[in-house]
Every structure is written in structure tokens, then in C-alpha cells.
Tab-separated table of C-alpha atoms and ligand atoms in Angstrom:
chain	number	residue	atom	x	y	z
N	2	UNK	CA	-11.187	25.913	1.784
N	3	UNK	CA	-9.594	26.332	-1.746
N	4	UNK	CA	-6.450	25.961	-2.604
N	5	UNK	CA	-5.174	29.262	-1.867
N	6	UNK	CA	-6.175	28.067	1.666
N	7	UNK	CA	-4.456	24.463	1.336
N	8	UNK	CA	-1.352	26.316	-0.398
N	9	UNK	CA	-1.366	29.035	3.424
N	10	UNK	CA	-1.600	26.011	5.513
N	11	UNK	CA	1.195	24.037	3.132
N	12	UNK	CA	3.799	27.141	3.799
N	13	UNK	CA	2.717	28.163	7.690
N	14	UNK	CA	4.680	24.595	8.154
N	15	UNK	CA	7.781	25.080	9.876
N	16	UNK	CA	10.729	23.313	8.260
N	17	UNK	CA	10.617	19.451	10.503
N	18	UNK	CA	7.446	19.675	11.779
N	19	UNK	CA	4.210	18.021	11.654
N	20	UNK	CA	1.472	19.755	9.722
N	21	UNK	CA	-1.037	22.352	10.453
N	22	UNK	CA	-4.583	20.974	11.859
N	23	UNK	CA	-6.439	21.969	8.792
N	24	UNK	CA	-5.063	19.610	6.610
N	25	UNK	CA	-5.228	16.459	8.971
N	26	UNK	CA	-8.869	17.424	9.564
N	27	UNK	CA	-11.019	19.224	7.100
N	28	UNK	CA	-12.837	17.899	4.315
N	29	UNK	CA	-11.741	20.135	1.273
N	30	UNK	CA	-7.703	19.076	2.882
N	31	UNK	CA	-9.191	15.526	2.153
N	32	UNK	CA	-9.997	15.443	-1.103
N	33	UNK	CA	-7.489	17.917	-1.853
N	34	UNK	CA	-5.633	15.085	-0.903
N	35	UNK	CA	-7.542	12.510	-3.540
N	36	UNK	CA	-6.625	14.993	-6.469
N	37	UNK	CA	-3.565	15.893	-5.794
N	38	UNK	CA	-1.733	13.137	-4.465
N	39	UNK	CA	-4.296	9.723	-4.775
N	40	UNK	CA	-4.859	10.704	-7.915
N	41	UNK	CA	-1.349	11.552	-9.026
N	42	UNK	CA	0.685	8.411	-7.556
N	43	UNK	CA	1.877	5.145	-8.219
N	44	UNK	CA	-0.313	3.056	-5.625
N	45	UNK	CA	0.205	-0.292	-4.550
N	46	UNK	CA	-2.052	-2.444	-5.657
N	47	UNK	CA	-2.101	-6.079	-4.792
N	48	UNK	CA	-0.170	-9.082	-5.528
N	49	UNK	CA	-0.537	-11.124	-8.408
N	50	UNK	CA	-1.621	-14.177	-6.405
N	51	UNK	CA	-4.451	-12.950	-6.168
N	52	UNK	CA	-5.686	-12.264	-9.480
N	53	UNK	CA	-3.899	-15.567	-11.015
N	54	UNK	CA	-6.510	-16.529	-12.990
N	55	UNK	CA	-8.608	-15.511	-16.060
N	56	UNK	CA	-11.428	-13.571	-14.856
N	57	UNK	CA	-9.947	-13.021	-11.415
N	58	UNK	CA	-10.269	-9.759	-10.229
N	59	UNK	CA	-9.529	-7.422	-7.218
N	60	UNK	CA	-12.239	-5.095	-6.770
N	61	UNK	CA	-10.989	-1.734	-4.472
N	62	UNK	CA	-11.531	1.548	-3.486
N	63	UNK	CA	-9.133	4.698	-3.483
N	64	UNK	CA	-10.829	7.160	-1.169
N	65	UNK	CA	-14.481	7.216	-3.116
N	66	UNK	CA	-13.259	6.307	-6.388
N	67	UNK	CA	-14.067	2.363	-7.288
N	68	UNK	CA	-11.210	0.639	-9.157
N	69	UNK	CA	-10.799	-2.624	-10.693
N	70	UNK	CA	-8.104	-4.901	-11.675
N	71	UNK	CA	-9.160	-7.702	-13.824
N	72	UNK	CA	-7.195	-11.117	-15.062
N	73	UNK	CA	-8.104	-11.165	-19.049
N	74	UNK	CA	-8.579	-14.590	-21.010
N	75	UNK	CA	-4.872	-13.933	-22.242
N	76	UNK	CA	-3.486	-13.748	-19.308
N	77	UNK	CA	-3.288	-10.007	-18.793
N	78	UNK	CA	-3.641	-7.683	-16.016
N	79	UNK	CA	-5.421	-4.422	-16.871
N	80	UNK	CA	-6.959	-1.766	-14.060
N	81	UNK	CA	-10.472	0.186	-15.188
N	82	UNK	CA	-12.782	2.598	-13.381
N	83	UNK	CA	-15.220	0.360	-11.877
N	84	UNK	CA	-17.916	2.336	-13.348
N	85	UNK	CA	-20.259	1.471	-15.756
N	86	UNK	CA	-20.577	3.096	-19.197
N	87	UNK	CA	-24.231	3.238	-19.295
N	88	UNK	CA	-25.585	5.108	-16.321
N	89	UNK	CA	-21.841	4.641	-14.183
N	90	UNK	CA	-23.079	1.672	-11.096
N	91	UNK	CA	-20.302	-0.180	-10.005
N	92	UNK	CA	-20.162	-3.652	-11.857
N	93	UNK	CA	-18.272	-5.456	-8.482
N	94	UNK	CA	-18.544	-4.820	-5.212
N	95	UNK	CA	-15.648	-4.283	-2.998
N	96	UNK	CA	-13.292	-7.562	-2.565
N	97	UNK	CA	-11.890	-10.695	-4.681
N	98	UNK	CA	-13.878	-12.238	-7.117
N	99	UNK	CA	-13.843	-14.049	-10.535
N	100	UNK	CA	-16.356	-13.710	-13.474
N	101	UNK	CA	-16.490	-14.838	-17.021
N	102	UNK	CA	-17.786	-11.427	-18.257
N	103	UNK	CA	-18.101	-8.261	-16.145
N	104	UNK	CA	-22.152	-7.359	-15.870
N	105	UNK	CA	-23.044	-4.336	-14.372
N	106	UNK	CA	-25.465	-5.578	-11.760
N	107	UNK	CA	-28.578	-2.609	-12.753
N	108	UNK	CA	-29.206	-3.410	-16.366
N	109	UNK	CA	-27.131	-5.832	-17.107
N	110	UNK	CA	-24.767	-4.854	-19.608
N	111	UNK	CA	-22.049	-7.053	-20.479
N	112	UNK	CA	-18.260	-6.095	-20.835
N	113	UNK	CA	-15.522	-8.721	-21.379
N	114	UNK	CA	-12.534	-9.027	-19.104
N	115	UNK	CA	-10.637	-6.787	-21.859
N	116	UNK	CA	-12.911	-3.847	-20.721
N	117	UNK	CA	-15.158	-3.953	-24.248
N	118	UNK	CA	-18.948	-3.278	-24.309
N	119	UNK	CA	-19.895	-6.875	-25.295
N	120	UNK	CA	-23.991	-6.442	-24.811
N	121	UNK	CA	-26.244	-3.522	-24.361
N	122	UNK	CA	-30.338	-4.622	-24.532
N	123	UNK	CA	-32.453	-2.530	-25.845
N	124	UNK	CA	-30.142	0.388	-27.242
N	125	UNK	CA	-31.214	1.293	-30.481
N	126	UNK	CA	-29.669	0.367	-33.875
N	127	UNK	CA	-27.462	3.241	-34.228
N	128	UNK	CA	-25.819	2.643	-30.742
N	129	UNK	CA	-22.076	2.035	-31.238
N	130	UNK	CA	-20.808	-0.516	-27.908
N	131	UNK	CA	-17.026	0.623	-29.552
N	132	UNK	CA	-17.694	3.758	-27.993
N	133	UNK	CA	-18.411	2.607	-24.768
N	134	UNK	CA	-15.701	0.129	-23.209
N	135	UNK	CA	-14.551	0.850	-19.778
N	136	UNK	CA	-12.352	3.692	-19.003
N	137	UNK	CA	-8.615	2.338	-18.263
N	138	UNK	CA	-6.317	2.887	-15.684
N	139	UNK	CA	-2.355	2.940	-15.719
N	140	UNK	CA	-1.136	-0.462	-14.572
N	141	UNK	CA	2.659	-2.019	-14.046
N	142	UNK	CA	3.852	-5.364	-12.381
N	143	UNK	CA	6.599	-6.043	-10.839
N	144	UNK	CA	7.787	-9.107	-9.624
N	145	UNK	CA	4.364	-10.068	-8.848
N	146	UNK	CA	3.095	-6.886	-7.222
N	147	UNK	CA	0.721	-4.600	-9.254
N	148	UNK	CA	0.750	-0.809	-9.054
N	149	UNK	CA	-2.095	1.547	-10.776
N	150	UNK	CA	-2.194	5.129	-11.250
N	151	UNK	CA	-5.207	7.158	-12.421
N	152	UNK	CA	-3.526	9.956	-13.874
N	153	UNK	CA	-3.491	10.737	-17.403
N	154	UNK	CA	0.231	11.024	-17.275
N	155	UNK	CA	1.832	8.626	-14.770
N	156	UNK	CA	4.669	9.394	-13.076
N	157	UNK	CA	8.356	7.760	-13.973
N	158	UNK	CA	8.125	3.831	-13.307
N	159	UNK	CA	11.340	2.976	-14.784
N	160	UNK	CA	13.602	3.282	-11.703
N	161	UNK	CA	11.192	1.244	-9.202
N	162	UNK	CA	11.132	-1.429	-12.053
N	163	UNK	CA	14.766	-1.544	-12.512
N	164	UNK	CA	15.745	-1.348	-8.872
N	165	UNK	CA	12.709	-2.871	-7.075
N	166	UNK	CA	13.009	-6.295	-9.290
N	167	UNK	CA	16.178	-7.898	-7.510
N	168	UNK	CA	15.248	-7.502	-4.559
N	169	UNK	CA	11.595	-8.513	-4.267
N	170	UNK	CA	12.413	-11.506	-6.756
N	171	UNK	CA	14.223	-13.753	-4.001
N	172	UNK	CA	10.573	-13.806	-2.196
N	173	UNK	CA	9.246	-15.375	-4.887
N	174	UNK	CA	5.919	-13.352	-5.380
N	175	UNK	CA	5.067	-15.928	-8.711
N	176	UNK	CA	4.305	-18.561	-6.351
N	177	UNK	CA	2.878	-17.252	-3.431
N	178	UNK	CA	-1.008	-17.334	-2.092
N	179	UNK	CA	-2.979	-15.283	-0.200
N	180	UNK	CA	-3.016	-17.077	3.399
N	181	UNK	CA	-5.037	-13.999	5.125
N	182	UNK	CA	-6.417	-10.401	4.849
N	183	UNK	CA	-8.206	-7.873	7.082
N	184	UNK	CA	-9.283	-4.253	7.420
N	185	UNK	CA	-8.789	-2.130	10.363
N	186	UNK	CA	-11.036	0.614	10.551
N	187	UNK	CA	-9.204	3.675	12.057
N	188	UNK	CA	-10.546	7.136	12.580
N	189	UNK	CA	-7.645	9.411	12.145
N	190	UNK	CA	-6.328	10.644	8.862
N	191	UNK	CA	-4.343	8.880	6.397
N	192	UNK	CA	-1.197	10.846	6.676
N	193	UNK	CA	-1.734	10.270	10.965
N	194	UNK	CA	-2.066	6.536	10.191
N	195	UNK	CA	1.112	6.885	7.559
N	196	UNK	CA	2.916	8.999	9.872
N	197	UNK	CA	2.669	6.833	12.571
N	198	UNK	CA	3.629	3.569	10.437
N	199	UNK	CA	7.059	5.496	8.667
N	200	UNK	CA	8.567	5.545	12.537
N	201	UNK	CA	9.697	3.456	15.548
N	202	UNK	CA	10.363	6.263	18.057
N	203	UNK	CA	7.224	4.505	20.153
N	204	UNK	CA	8.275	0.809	19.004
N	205	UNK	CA	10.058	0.356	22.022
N	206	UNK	CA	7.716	1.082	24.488
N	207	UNK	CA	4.556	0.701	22.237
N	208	UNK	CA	5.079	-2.572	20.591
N	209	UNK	CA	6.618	-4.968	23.113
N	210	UNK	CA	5.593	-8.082	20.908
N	211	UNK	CA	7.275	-6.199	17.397
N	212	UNK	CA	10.792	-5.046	19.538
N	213	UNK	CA	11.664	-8.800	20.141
N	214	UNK	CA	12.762	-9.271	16.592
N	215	UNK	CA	12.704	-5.487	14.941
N	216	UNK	CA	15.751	-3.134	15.769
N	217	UNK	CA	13.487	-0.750	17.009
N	218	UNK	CA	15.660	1.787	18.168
N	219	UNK	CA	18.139	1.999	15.128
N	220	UNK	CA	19.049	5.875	13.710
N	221	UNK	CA	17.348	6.363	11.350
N	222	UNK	CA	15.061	3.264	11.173
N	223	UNK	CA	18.163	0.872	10.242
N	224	UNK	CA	21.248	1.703	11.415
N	225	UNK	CA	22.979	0.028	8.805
N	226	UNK	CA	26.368	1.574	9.508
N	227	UNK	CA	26.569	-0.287	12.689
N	228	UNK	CA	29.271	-3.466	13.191
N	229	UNK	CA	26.245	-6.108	12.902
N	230	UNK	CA	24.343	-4.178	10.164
N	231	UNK	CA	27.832	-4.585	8.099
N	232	UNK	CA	28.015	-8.508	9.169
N	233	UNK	CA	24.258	-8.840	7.881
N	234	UNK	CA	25.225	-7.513	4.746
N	235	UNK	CA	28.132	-9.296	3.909
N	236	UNK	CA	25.823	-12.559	4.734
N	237	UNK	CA	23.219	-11.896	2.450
N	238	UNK	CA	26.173	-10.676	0.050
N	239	UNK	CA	27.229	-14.579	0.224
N	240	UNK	CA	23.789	-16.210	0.092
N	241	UNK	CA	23.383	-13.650	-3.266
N	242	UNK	CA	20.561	-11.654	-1.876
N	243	UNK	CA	20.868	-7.848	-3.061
N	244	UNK	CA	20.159	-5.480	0.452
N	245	UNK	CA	19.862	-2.234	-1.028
N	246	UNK	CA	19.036	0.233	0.079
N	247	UNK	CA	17.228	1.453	-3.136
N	248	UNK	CA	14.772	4.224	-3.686
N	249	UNK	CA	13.765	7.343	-4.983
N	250	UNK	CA	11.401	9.915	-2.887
N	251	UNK	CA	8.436	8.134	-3.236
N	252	UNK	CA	9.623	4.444	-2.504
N	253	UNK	CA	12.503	3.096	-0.788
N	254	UNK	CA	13.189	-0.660	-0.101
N	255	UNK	CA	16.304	-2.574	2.193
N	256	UNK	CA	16.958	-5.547	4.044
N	257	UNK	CA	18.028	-5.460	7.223
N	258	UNK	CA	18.751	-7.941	10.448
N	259	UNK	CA	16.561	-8.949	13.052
N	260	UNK	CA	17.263	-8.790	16.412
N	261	UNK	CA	20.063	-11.171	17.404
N	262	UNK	CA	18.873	-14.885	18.082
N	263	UNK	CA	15.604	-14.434	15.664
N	264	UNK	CA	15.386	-15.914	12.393
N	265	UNK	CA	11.436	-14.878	11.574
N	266	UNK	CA	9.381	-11.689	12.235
N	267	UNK	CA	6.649	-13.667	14.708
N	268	UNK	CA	5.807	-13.344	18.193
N	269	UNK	CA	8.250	-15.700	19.386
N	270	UNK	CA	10.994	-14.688	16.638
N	271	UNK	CA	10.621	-18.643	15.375
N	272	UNK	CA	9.327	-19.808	11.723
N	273	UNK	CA	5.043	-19.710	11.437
N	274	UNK	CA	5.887	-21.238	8.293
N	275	UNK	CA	7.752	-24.428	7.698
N	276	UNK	CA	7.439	-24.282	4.011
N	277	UNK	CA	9.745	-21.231	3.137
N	278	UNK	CA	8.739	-19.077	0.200
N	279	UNK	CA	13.182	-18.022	0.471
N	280	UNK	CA	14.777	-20.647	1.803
N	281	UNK	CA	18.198	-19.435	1.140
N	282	UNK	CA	20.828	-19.200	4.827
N	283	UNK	CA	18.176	-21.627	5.985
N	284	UNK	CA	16.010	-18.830	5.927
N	285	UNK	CA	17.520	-16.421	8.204
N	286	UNK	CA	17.754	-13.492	5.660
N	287	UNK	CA	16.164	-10.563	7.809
N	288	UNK	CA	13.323	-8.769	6.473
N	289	UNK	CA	12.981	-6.673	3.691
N	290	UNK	CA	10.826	-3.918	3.970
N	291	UNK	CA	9.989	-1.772	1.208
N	292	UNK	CA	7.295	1.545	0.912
N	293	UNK	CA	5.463	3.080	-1.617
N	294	UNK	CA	4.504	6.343	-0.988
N	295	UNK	CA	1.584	7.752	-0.323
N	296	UNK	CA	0.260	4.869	1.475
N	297	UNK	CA	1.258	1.403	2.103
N	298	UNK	CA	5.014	-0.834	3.493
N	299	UNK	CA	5.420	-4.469	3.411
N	300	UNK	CA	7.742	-6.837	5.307
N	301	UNK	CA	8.929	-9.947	3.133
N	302	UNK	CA	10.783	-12.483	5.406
N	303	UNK	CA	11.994	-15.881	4.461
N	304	UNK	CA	8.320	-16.945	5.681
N	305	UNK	CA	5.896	-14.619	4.597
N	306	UNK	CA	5.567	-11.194	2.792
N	307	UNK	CA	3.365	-9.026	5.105
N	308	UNK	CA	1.650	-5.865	3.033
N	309	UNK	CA	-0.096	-2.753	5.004
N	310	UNK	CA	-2.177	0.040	3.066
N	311	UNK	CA	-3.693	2.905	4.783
N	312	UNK	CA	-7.062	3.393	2.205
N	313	UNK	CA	-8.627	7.222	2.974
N	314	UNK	CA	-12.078	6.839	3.414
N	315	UNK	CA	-12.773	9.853	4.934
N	316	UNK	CA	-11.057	13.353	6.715
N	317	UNK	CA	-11.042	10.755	10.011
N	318	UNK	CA	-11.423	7.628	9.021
N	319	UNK	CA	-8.488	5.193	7.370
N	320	UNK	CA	-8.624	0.981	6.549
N	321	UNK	CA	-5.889	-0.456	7.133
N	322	UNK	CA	-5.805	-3.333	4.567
N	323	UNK	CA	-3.259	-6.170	5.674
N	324	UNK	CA	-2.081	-8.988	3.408
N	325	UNK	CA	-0.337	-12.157	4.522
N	326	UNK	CA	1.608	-13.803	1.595
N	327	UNK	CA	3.397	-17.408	1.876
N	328	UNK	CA	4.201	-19.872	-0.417
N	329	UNK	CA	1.423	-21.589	-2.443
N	330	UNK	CA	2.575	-25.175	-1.454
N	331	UNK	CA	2.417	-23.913	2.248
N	332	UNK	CA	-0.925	-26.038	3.620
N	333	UNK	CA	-2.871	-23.999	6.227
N	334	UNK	CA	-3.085	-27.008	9.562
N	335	UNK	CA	-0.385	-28.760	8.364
N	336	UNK	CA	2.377	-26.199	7.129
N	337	UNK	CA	0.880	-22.838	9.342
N	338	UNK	CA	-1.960	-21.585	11.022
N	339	UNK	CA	-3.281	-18.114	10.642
N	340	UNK	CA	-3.428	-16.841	14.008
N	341	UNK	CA	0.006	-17.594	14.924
N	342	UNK	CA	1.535	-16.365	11.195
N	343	UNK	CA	-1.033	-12.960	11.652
N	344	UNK	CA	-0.323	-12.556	15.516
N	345	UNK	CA	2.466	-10.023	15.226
N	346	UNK	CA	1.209	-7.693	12.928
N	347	UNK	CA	-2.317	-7.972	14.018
N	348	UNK	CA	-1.433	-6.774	17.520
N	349	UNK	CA	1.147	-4.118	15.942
N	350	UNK	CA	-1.468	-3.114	13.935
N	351	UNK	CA	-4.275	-2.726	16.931
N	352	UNK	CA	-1.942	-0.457	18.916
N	353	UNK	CA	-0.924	1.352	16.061
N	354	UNK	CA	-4.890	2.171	15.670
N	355	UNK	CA	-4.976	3.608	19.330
N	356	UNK	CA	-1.627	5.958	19.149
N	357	UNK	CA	-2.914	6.964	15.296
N	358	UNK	CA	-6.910	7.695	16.855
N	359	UNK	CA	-5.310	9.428	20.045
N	360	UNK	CA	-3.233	11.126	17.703
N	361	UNK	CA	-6.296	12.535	16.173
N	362	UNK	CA	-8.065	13.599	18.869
N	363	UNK	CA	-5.263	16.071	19.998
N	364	UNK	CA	-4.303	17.221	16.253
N	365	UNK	CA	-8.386	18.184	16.899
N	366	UNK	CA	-7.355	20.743	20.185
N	367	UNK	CA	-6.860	23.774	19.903
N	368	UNK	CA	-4.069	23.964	22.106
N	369	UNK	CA	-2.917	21.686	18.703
N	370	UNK	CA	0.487	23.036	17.270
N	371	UNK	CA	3.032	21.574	14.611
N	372	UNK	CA	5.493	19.756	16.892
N	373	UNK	CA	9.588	18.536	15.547
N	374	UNK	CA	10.208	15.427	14.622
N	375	UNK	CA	13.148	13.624	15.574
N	376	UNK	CA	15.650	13.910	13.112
N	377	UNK	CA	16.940	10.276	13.804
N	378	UNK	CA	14.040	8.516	15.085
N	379	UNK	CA	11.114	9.435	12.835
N	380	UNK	CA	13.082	10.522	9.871
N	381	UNK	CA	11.521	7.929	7.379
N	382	UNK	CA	7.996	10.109	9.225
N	383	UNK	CA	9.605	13.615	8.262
N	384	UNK	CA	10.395	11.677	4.730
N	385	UNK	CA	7.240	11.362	4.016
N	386	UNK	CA	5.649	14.423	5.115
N	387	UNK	CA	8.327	16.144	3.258
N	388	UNK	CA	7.251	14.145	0.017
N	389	UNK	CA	3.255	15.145	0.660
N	390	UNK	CA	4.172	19.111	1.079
N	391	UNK	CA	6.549	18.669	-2.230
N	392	UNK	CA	3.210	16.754	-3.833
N	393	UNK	CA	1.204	19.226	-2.478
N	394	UNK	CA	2.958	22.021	-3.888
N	395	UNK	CA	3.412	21.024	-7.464
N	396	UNK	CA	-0.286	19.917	-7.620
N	397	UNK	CA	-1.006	23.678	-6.533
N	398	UNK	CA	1.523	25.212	-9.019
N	399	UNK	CA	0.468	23.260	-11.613
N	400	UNK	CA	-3.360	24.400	-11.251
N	401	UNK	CA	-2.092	28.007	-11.478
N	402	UNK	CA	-0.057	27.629	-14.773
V	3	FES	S1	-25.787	1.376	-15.036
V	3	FES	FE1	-24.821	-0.389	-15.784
V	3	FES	S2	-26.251	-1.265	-17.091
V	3	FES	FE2	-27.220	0.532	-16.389
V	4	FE2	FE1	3.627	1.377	15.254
């Protein structure tokens, strides 16, 4: 399929509805999807806890493309194809690490944490190593989260950096650790997997464990006209914590109330955390959740900041990378324990894998046809599916000019 074919299925979308099977199943839709919209975003990258030291670094993948985000000797971030400039093998595997110099594991040349060709053996005398640092990446921090983008031309930044700031910085991101990760391997899609994680229309009857403490059957996601929304608001408005909600199409970020009697987004609605990385109201301050489009949302409580990204790997087959922050005084035995603080969104996360995979399957039938979405319950869903099609589009138009 070329892109004539992408652009048919793109427009034999009705207005509300889900998208054709093509492009939640074939191949050229997938990396169709790489170029035009992986390759053209703002992505979520991590947290700056863990790359807090010189020589840290956070090793990923986007779809089949190996990035790397490195701590330099002076203390700055920078992102770089993880791709060597001799014959292009990776220099770290997937994962967290630390190194002194980067050395591509094959033969062995040497690149400092700035990205510069430091040591080539055996190149002869007329070999220039200026010529052959590591290719850089776009990268931007705020409030202790990291974005890249691998375009030459980013998008706009400005307005997630001006409006984003106030209300992460409460959470405290500066002095926060890493208490757990995990991947989930689903095979569905990454816009099934996203889809699925931009609504609560099955909350209520899918995630028992989640509807305890999240309003799960809010308009709209958050009902935050209602009488207790309001009362929420003008709380935080005292305690000096900024709700929102903020956003442009691509991100969006707001706090909002639990459930009545829960102060914490657990199992049991209780603390998993007794050292608080916001301890402000005694530390009953909702949840803010915030999105990046095209692939990831994170829930920062008082107790925790809890990050999900949906990673393509393939036309049917997501990771789900989950990241537990708390703060970095919290002692794990003494202060938390892992399975209790992961519980929640570990379960959430395994159902979500079975409605996203089931999902698949029938998107796969030929009986298959784009179905409406509910304009109140899975309108943060149609959101983002409207945002992919307007991606989509430009990426086409722009191919033709
Ligand atoms: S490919 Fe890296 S040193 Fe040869
Ligand atoms: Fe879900």
C-alpha cells in the first residue's frame, strides 16, 4: 500500500468513527505510521531520575529505530541515534545503563558522552573523527520529564513548556527515583492499545480495582462542571496547586478528584507511600493526569507519578512500558513495597491487554466495520484518533507538495 492507499483509507472514515481495518493491520499502515507520525512528534521520553548522573543513559526503541539519551560530564541531557558512525551497530542495548565513554560493542570505537568520535583504530591518517560524531536528536525537559523528536524540524514546544511546568512542578520530578518498571507485551496495534487507554466507557465494568478511586463514569473523562469537581478545585485553589485543564491537540493535562473517601490511586484508595513526593492537603490532591500524544499518559498523585507508553513494535504487537516514580528519600521495606504501590496499574494494565488483543482480533474480521464512538464517554478516544487522521493528512500533503 502507498500512500495514495493510506490517504483512501484516511478519507473512507466516517466523521466519529473508528478507523478502517487497513490501517490497524497492515504493514505499510505501520510504518506509515513511524514516518509520519513517530517520526514527526514530540515523544515522551523518560524522567530525569533516571538519567541523573554523568554517563547515565536510557537506551530505547521507537518502533525499529534505536535512540539514546545520554547524561554528559556537564551535566547535560542530549538524545542521538543509537547508531554507530562506522558501520551503524547499536553502541547500547535496550534499557538503563551508565558508561564513561560510549563504545560501539563491534570494533570498538569510542565516542564521549557529548556524542564526539573520540577513537577510531586503525583508520588511516587522513580520517577526520570531526566528521563522524553521532547524529543528534531534538531534546527538551521539562520539569524533570524529557521529550525527543527525530524530525529535522520539531514541532512548537513552547506552549507545553509554558503550560505543562506549573503543574507537573508540585510532584516534584527533581527528586524522585525510579521505584519500578515493566513491559507488557500486547499484540494489537498501537493506536488499539492508545485507543483503548484515552477512554473509560469499559472502566466500570472492566476495571473493578481502578473504579474504587477513578470517576470512571464522568462526561467526558472528568466531569469537571459537576458540584464536587467545582469543590475539588477550589481546594487545590487554596493549597496553591494549578488544576488546569491545559493543552493543545497533542497534549492535554488536569487534576481532578478521586472518588469520595480516597486520598491515593491504590487498590484500597489508601497511601502505598508514606513518604509523599506532594505533601500539600496532607496529600489528598487528586491525580493529575496528563497525555502526550501519540503514545503515552501518566497519573501523578501525592504518592507516586505513574507513566504508560504504548512503544509500536510491530502492525500487532505494542509494549506497554510502565514507570513508577516516588520520592527519592522513599525506602523500598520500610517506606513502600512494590507490589502493593504497582498493584493497581499492573492489573489495569493486564485487562487493558485482553480488551486491546480482543480488540484486534475482531478489527481482523471481515464482518469488521468503523463503529461511533461515544461522544461523551470515549471522547478523549475520538480526540486522539481525530489528531492521527489530522497527522496523517498533513504528512500525506506534505509528500505531494
Ligand atoms: S560498527 Fe561500530 S565500531 Fe564498527
Ligand atoms: Fe482500560
Amino acid at each position: 500500500m502507498d500512500l495514495n492507499g493510506i490517504s483512501a483509507l484516511l478519507g473512507a472514515r466516517p466523521a466519529g468513527h473508528s478507523l478502517p481495518r487497513g490501517l490497524y493491520s497492515d504493514p505499510a499502515a505501520f510504518e506509515f505510521d513511524m514516518e509520519a507520525v513517530f517520526g514527526r512528534s514530540w515523544l515522551f521520553a523518560g524522567f530525569e531520575a533516571e538519567v541523573r548522573n554523568p554517563g547515565d543513559y536510557l537506551s530505547i526503541m521507537i518502533g525499529h529505530w534505536p535512540v539514546l539519551v545520554v547524561r554528559g560530564r556537564d551535566g547535560a541531557l542530549r538524545a542521538f541515534h543509537n547508531s554507530c558512525r562506522h558501520r551503524g551497530s547499536i553502541l547500547c542495548k535496550p534499557g538503563n545503563g551508565n558508561a564513561a565513554r560510549l563504545t560501539c560493542p563491534y570494533h570498538r570505537w569510542t565516542y564521549g558522552l557529548d556524542g564526539r568520535l573520540l577513537a577510531a583504530g586503525r583508520m588511516p591518517d587522513d580520517f577526520d573523527k570531526g566528521d563522524h560524531a553521532l547524529v543528534s536528536l531534538h531534546l527538551e525537559t521539562v520539569a524533570g520529564v524529557i521529550f525527543i523528536c527525530l524530525a529535522e524540524t520539531p514541532p512548537d514546544f513552547s506552549v507545553l513548556r509554558l503550560d505543562l511546568a506549573p503543574l507537573l512542578a508540585p510532584h516534584r520530578f527533581d527528586r524522585a527515583k525510579v521505584a519500578h518498571k515493566s513491559v507488557l507485551v500486547e499484540y494489537a496495534n498501537w493506536k488499539l492499545v492508545m485507543e483503548n487507554g484515552r477512554e473509560c466507557y469499559h472502566c466500570a465494568t472492566g476495571h473493578p480495582e481502578l473504579a474504587r478511586t477513578f470517576p470512571v463514569t464522568a462526561d467526558e473523562y472528568f466531569d469537571l462542571d459537576g458540584s464536587e469537581a467545582r469543590a475539588f478545585a477550589a481546594r487545590m485553589t487554596d493549597l496553591g496547586l494549578p488544576t488546569g485543564p491545559v493543552g493543545e491537540d497533542w497534549w492535554q493535562a488536569v487534576r481532578f478528584g478521586l472518588n469520595p473517601g480516597n486520598v491515593a490511586m491504590t487498590v484500597s484508595g489508601d497511601f502505598a507511600v508514606s513518604k509523599l513526593m506532594c505533601d500539600l492537603g496532607g496529600g489528598d490532591i487528586g491525580s493529575l493526569r496528563w497525555a502526550i500524544e501519540p503514545n503515552n499518559f501518566c497519573h501523578s498523585t501525592s504518592e507516586y507519578t505513574f507513566a504508560f507508553n504504548a512503544m509500536p513494535v510491530a502492525p500487532g504487537e505494542t509494549h506497554v512500558v510502565s514507570t513508577w516514580l516516588v520520592d527519592e528519600d522513599a525506602v523500598e521495606g520500610v517506606d513502600y513495597d512494590v507490589a502493593t504501590l504497582t498493584q493497581l496499574w499492573t492489573l489495569t494494565n493486564l485487562q487493558d491487554k485482553e480488551f486491546a488483543e480482543n480488540n484486534q482480533i475482531g478489527v481482523n474480521s471481515p464482518g469488521y466495520r468503523p463503529g461511533p464512538y461515544s461522544p461523551s464517554a470515549e471522547s478523549l478516544t475520538l480526540r486522539f484518533v481525530d489528531w492521527y487522521c489530522a497527522k496523517a493528512a498533513d504528512y500525506i500533503e506534505r509528500a505531494a507538495a
